CSV table of C-alpha atoms and ligand atoms in Angstrom, one decimal:
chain,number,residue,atom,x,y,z
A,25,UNK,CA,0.0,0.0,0.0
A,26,UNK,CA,0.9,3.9,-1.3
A,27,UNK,CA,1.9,6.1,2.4
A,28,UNK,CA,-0.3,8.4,2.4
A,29,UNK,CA,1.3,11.9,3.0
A,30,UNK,CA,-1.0,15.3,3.6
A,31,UNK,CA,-1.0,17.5,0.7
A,32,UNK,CA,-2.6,21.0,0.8
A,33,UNK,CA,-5.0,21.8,-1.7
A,34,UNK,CA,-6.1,25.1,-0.9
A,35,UNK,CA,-5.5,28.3,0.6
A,36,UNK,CA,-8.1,31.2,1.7
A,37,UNK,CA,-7.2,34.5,3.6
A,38,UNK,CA,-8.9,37.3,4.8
A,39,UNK,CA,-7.1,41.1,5.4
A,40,UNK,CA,-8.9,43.9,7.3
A,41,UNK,CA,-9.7,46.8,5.1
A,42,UNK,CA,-8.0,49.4,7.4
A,43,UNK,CA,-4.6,50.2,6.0
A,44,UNK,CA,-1.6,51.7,9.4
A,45,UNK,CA,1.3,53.1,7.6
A,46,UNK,CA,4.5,54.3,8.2
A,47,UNK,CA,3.8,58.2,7.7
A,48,UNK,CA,0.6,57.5,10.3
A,49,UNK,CA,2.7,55.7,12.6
A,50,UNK,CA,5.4,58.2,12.4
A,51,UNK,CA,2.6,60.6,13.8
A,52,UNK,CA,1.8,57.9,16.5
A,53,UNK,CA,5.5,57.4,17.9
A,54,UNK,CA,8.9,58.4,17.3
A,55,UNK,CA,9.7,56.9,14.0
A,56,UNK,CA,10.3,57.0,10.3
A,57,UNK,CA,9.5,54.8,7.3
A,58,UNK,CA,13.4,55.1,6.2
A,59,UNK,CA,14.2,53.4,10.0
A,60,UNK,CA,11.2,50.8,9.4
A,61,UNK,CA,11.8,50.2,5.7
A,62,UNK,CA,15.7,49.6,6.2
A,63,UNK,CA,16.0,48.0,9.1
A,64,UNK,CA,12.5,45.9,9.1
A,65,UNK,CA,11.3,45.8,5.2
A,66,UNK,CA,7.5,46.7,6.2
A,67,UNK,CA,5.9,50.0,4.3
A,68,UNK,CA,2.1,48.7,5.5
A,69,UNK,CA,0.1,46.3,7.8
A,70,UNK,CA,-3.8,45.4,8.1
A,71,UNK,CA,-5.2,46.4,11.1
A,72,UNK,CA,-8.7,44.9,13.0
A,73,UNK,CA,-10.9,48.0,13.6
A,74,UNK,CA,-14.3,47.2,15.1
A,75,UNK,CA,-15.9,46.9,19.1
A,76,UNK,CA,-15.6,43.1,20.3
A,77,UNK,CA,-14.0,42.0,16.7
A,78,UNK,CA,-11.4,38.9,17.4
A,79,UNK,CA,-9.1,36.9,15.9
A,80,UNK,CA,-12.2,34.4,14.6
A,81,UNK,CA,-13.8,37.3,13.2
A,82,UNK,CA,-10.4,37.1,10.4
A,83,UNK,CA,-10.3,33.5,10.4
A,84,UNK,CA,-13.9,33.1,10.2
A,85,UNK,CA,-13.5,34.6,6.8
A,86,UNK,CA,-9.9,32.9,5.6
A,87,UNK,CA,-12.0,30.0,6.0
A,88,UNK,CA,-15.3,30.6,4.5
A,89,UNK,CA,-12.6,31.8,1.5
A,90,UNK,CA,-11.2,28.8,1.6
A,91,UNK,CA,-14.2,26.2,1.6
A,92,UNK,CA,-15.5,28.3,-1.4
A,93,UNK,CA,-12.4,28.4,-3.5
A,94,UNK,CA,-11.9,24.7,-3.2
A,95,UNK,CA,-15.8,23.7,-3.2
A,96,UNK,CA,-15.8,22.1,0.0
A,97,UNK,CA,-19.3,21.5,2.3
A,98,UNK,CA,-18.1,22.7,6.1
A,99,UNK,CA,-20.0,19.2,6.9
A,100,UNK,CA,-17.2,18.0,5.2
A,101,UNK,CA,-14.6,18.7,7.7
A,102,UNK,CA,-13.1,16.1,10.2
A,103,UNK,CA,-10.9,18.5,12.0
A,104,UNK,CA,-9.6,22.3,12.5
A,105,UNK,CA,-6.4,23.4,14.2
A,106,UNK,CA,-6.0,27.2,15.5
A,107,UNK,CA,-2.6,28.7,15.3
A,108,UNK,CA,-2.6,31.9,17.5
A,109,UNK,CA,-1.3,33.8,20.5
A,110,UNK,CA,-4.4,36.1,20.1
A,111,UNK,CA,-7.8,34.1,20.3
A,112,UNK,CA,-10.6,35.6,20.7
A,113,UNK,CA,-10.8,34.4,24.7
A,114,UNK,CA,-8.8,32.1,26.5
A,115,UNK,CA,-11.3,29.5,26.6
A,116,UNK,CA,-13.0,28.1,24.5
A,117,UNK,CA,-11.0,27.7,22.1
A,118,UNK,CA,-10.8,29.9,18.9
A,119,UNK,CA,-10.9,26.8,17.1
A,120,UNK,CA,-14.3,25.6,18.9
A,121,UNK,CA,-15.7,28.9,17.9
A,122,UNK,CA,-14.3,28.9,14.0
A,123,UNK,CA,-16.4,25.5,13.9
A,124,UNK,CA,-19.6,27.1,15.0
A,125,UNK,CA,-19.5,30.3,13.0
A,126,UNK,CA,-18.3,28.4,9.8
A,127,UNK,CA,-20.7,25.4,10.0
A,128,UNK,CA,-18.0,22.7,10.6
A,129,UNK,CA,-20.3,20.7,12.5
A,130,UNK,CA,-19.0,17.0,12.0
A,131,UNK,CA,-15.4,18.8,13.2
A,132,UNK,CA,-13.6,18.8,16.1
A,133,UNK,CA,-11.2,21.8,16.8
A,134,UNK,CA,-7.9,23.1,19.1
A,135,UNK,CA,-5.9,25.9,19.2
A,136,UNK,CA,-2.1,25.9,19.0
A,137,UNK,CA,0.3,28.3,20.7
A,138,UNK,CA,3.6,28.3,19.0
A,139,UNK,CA,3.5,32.2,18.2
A,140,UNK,CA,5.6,33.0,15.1
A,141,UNK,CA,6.3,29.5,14.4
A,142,UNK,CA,2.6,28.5,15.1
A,143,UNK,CA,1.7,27.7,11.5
A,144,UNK,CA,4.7,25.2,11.4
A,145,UNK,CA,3.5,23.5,14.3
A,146,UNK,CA,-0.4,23.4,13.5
A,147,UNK,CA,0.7,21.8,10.2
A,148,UNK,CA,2.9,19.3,11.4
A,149,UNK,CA,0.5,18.3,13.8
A,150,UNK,CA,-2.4,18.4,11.6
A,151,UNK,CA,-0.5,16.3,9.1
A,152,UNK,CA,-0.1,13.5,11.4
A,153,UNK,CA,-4.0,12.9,11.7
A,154,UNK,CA,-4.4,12.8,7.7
A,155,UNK,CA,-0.7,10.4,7.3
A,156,UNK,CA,-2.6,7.8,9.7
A,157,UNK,CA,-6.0,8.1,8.6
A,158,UNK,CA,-7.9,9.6,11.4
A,159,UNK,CA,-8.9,12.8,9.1
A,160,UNK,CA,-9.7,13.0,5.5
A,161,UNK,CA,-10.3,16.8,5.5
A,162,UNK,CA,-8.3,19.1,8.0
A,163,UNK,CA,-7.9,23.0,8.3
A,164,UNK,CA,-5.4,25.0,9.2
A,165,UNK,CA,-5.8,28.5,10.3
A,166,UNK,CA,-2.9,31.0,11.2
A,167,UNK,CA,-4.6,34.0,12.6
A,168,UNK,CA,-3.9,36.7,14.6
A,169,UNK,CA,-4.9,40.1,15.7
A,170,UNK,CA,-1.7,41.4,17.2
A,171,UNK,CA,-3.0,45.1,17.3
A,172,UNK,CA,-4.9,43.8,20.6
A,173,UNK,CA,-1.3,43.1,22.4
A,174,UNK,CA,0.9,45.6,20.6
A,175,UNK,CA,1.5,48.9,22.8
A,176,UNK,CA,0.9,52.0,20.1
A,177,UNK,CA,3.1,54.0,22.7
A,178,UNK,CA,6.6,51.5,22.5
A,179,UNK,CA,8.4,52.4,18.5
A,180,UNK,CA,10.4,49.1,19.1
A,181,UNK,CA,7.7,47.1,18.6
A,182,UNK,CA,4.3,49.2,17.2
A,183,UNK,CA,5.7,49.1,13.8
A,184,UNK,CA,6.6,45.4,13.2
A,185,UNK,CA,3.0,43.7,13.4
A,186,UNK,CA,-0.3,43.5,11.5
A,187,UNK,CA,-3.3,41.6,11.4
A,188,UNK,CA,-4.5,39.1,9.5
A,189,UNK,CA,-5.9,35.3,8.9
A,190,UNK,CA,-5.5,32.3,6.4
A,191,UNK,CA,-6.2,28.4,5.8
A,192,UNK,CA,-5.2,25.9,4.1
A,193,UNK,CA,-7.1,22.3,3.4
A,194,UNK,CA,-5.0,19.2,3.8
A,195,UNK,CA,-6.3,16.3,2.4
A,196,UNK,CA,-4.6,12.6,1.4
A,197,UNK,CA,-2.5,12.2,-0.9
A,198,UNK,CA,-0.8,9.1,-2.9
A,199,UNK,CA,1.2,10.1,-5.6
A,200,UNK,CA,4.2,11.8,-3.4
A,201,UNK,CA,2.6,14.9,-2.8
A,202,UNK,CA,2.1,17.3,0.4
A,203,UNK,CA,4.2,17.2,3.0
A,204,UNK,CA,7.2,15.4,2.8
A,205,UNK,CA,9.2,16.2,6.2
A,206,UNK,CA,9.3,18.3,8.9
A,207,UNK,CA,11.6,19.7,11.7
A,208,UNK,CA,9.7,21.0,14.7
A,209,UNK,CA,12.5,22.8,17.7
A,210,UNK,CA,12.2,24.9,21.0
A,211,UNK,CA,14.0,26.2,23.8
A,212,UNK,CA,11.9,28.0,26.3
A,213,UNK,CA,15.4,29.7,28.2
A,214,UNK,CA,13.9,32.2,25.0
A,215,UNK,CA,11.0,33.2,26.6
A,216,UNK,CA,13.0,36.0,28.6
A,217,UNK,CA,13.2,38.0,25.5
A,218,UNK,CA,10.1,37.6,23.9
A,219,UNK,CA,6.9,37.8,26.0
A,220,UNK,CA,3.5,39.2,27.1
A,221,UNK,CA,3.5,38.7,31.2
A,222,UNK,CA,0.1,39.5,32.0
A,223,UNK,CA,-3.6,38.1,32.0
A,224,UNK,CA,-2.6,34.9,32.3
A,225,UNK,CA,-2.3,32.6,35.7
A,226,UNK,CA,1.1,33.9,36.8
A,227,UNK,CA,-0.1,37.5,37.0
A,228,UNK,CA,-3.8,37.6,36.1
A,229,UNK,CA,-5.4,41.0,35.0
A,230,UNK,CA,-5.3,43.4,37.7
A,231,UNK,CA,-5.1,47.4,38.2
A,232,UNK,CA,-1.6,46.8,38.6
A,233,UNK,CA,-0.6,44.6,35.0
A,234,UNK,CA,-2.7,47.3,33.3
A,235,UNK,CA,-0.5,50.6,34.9
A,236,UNK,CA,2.6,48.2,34.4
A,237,UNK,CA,1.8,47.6,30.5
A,238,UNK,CA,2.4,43.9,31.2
A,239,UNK,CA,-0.7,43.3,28.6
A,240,UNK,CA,1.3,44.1,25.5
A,241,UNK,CA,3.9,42.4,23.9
A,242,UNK,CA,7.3,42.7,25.4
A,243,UNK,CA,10.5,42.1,23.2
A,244,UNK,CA,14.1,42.2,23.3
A,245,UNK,CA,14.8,42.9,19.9
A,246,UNK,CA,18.5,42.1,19.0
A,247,UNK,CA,18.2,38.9,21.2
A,248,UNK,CA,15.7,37.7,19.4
A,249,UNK,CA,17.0,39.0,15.8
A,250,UNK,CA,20.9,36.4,17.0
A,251,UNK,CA,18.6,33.4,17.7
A,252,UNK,CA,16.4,34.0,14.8
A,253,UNK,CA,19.2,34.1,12.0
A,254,UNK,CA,20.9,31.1,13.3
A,255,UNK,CA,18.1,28.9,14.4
A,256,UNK,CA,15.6,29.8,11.3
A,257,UNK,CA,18.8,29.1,8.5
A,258,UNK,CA,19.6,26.1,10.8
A,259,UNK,CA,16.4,24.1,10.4
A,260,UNK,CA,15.8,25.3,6.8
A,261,UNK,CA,19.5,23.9,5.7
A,262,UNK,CA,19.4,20.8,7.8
A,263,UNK,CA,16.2,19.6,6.0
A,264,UNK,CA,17.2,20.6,2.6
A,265,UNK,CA,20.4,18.0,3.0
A,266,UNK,CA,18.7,15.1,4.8
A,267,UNK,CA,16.6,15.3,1.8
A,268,UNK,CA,19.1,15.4,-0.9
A,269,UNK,CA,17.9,19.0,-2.4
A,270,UNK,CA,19.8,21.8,-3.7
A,271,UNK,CA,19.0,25.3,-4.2
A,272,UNK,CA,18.4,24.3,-7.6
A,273,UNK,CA,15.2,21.2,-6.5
A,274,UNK,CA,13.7,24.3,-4.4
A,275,UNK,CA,11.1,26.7,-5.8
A,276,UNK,CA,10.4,28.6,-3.3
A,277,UNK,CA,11.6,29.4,0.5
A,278,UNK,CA,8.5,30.1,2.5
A,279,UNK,CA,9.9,32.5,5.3
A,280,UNK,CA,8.5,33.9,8.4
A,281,UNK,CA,7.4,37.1,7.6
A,282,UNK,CA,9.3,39.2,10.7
A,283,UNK,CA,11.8,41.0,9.4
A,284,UNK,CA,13.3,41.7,5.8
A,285,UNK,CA,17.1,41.4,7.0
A,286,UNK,CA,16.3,37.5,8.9
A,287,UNK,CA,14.5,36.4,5.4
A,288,UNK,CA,18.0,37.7,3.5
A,289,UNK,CA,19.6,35.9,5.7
A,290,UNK,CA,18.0,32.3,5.9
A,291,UNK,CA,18.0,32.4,2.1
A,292,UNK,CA,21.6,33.3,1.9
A,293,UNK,CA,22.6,30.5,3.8
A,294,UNK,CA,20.2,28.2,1.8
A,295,UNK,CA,22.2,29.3,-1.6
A,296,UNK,CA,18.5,30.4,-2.6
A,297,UNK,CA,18.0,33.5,-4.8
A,298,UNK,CA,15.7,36.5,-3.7
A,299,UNK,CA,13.1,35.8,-6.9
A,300,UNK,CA,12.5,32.5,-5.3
A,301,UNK,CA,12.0,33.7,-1.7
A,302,UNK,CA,8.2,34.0,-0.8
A,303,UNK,CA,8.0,38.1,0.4
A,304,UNK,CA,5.4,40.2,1.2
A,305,UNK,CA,6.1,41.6,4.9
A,306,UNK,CA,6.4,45.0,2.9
A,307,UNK,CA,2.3,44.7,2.3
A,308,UNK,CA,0.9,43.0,5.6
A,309,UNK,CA,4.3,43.4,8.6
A,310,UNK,CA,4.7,40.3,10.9
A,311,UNK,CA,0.9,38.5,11.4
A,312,UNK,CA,2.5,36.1,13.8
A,313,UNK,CA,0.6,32.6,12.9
A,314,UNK,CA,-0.8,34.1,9.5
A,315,UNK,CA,2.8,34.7,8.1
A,316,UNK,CA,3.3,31.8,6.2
A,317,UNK,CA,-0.4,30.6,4.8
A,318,UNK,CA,-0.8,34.4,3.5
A,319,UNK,CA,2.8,34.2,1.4
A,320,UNK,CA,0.9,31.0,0.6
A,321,UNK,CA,-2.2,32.7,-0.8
A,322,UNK,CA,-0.2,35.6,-2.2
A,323,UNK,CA,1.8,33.6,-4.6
A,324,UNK,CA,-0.7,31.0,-5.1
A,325,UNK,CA,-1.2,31.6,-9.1
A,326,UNK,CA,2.7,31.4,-9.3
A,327,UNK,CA,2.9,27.8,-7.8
A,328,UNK,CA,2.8,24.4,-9.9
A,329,UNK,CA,2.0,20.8,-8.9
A,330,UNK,CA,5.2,19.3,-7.8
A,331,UNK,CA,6.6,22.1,-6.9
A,332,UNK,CA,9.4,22.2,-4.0
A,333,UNK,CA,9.0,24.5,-0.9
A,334,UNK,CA,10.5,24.7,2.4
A,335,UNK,CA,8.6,26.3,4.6
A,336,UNK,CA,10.5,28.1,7.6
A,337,UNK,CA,9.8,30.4,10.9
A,338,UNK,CA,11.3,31.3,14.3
A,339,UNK,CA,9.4,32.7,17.1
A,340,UNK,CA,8.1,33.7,20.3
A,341,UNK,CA,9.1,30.7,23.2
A,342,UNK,CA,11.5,29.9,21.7
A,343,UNK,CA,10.3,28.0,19.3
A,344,UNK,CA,10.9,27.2,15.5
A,345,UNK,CA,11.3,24.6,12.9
A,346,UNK,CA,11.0,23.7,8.9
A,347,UNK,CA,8.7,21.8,6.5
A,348,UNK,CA,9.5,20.8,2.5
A,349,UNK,CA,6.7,19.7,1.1
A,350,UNK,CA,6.1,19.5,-2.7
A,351,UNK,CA,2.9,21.3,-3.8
A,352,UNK,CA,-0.2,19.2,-5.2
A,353,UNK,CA,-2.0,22.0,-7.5
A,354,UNK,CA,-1.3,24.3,-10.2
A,355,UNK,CA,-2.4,27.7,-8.7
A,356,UNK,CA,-3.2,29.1,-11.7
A,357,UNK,CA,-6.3,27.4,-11.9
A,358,UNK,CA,-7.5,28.7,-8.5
A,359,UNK,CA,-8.9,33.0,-8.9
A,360,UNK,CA,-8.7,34.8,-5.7
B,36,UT7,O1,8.5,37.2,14.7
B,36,UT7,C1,8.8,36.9,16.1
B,36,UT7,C2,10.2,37.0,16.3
B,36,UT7,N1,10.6,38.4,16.2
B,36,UT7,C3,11.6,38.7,15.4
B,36,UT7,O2,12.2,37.9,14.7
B,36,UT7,C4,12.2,40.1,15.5
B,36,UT7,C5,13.7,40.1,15.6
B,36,UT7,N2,14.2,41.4,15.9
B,36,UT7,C6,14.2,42.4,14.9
B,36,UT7,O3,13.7,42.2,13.8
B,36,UT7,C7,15.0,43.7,15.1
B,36,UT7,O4,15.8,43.5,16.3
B,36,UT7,C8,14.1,44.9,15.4
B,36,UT7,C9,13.4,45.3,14.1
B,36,UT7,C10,13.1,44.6,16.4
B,36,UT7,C11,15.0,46.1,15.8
B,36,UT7,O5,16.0,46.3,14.8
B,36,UT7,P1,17.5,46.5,15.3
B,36,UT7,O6,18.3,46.8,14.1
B,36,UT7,O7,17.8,45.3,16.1
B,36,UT7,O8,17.4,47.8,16.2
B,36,UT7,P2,17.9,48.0,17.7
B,36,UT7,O9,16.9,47.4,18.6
B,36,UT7,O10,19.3,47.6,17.8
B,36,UT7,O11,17.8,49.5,17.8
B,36,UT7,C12,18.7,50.4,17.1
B,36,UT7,C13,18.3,51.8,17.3
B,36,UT7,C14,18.1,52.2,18.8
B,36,UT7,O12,18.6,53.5,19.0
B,36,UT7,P3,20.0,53.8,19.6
B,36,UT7,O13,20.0,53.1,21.0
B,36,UT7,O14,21.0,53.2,18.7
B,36,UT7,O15,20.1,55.2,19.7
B,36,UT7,C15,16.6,52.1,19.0
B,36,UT7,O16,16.2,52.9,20.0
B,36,UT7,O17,17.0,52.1,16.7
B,36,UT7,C16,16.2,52.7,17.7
B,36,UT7,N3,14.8,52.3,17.3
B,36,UT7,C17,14.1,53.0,16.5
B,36,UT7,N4,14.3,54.1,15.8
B,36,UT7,C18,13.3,54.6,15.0
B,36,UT7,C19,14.1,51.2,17.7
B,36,UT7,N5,12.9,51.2,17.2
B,36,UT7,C20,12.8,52.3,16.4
B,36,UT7,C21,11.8,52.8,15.5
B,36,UT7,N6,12.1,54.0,14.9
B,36,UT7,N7,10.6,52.2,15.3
């Protein structure tokens, strides 16, 4: 009998309508688009507007995207994993309410915390329940609202996020398709440098969290820039030679969208030329769990069945890893 690998065979995506540049943000904080643009890469980023909108409110709609583009009946769906650091509450689970608002109602649902590398993990995990046969139709959402944890006060950090949501369908596969390996890593001793402290059961919302500004994301930026650069390039290279591929076998690098100088880098010690590095942090900034399914949807028409890609991220824990998969559809034949 065939192994069955997952493949994906769609992607969906949803982007809030409200546009934060760098001019407005340079009237927000102490900053300039020549400081963001050469030292980060980002000119724009989607922002959430709107009283009691979440992170489902985004991934509602990636998915609805999704079912439509690839004709798919929500009853359909066996299973649905969450990537995010921002769900809507901390219980239930963002997944449990993606199911109800989207009709997946044969589906069961979590939510995975991995932050930046949160896509990675979902899809690895995710993978494993269509390899043995548990699920025939899975999703996988990376969404995130970031402007709820991001301090509009602090320039180190304000300018690098953005919010946004998008899915992918992973169904069986026999013909060598989907994904193909994975490399999932983390080191918590990280976690001092990249971190919100408050609201949850170490030091639960008080008066005191809220004066302290322990509700927004905290980041040590240079710390986390080292460890990115070495780790991200790491796994990306180390999966690339325990399966046999060259620069020349690989498409397309699918990098963490965080920052335009890490991306340079990873692909630099890959051997693989910018035109075939997946890039758009310019457009939507650093959407955390969204990164890598929206450079998915972005350059959808430009991908072919059998296509190589290794997919890439380091993030908030620490935690990071890698996944080469070879693509199952032409895009082309998918309109957004
Ligand atoms: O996705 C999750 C993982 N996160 C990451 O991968 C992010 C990794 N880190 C980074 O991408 C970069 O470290 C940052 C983009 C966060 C910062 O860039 P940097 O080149 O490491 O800058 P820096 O922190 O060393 O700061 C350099 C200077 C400082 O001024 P002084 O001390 O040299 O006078 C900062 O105060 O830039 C200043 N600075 C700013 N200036 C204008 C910091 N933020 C800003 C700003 N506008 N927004």
């Amino acid at each position: 009998m065939k192994n069955i690998t997952a493949a994906i065979t769609g992607v969906g995506a949803y982007l809030p309508d409200y546009i934060l540049d760098n001019f407005e943000l340079s009237r927000m904080v102490d900053t300039s688009d020549e400081w963001i643009m050469t030292r980060v890469g980002i000119k724009t980023r989607h922002i959430l507007k709107g009283e009691g909108l979440g992170t489902s409110y985004m991934a509602e709609r990636a998915i609805r995207d999704l079912l439509e583009k690839t004709n798919t009946h929500p009853e359909e769906i066996d299973l649905i994993v969450c990537a995010t650091v921002t769900p809507d509450m901390f219980f239930p689970s963002t997944a449990s309410l993606l199911c109800y608002k989207t009709g997946l109602v044969n589906a069961f649902g979590f939510d995975m915390l991995a932050a930046c590398s949160g896509f990675i993990y979902a899809l690895v995990t995710a993978s494993k329940y269509v390899e043995t046969g548990t699920c025939k139709k899975v999703i996988v959402v990376g969404a995130d609202k970031m402007s709820s944890i991001i301090d509009y006060t602090d320039r180190t950090t304000c300018p690098l996020f953005g919010d946004g949501a998008a899915a992918v369908l992973l169904e069986p596969n026999k013909n060598g398709l989907g994904i193909l390996d994975s490399i999932t890593r983390g080191d918590g001793e990280g976690s001092k440098h990249l971190y919100m402290k408050a609201g949850g059961s170490a030091y639960p919302s008080s008066e005191e969290t809220v004066k302290n500004r322990w509700h927004y994301v905290y980041q040590e930026g240079q710390a986390v820039f080292k460890a990115a650069v070495t780790k991200m390039a790491e796994v990306a290279v180390e999966i690339m030679e325990r399966n046999h591929l060259t620069a020349d076998d690989i498409r397309f690098l699918v990098p963490h969208q965080a920052n335009l100088r890490i991306i340079d880098a990873t692909a630099h010690r890959m051997g693989i030329p910018k035109d075939k590095c997946m890039i758009n942090i310019d457009k939507f900034g650093n959407t955390t769990a969204a990164t890598i399914p929206l450079c998915l949807w972005d350059y959808e028409s430009r991908l072919q069945k059998g296509d190589n890609l290794i997919l890439a991220a380091f993030g908030g824990g620490f935690t990071w890893g890698s996944v080469y998969l070879k693509w199952a559809y032409d895009g082309a034949t998918f309109t957004k």
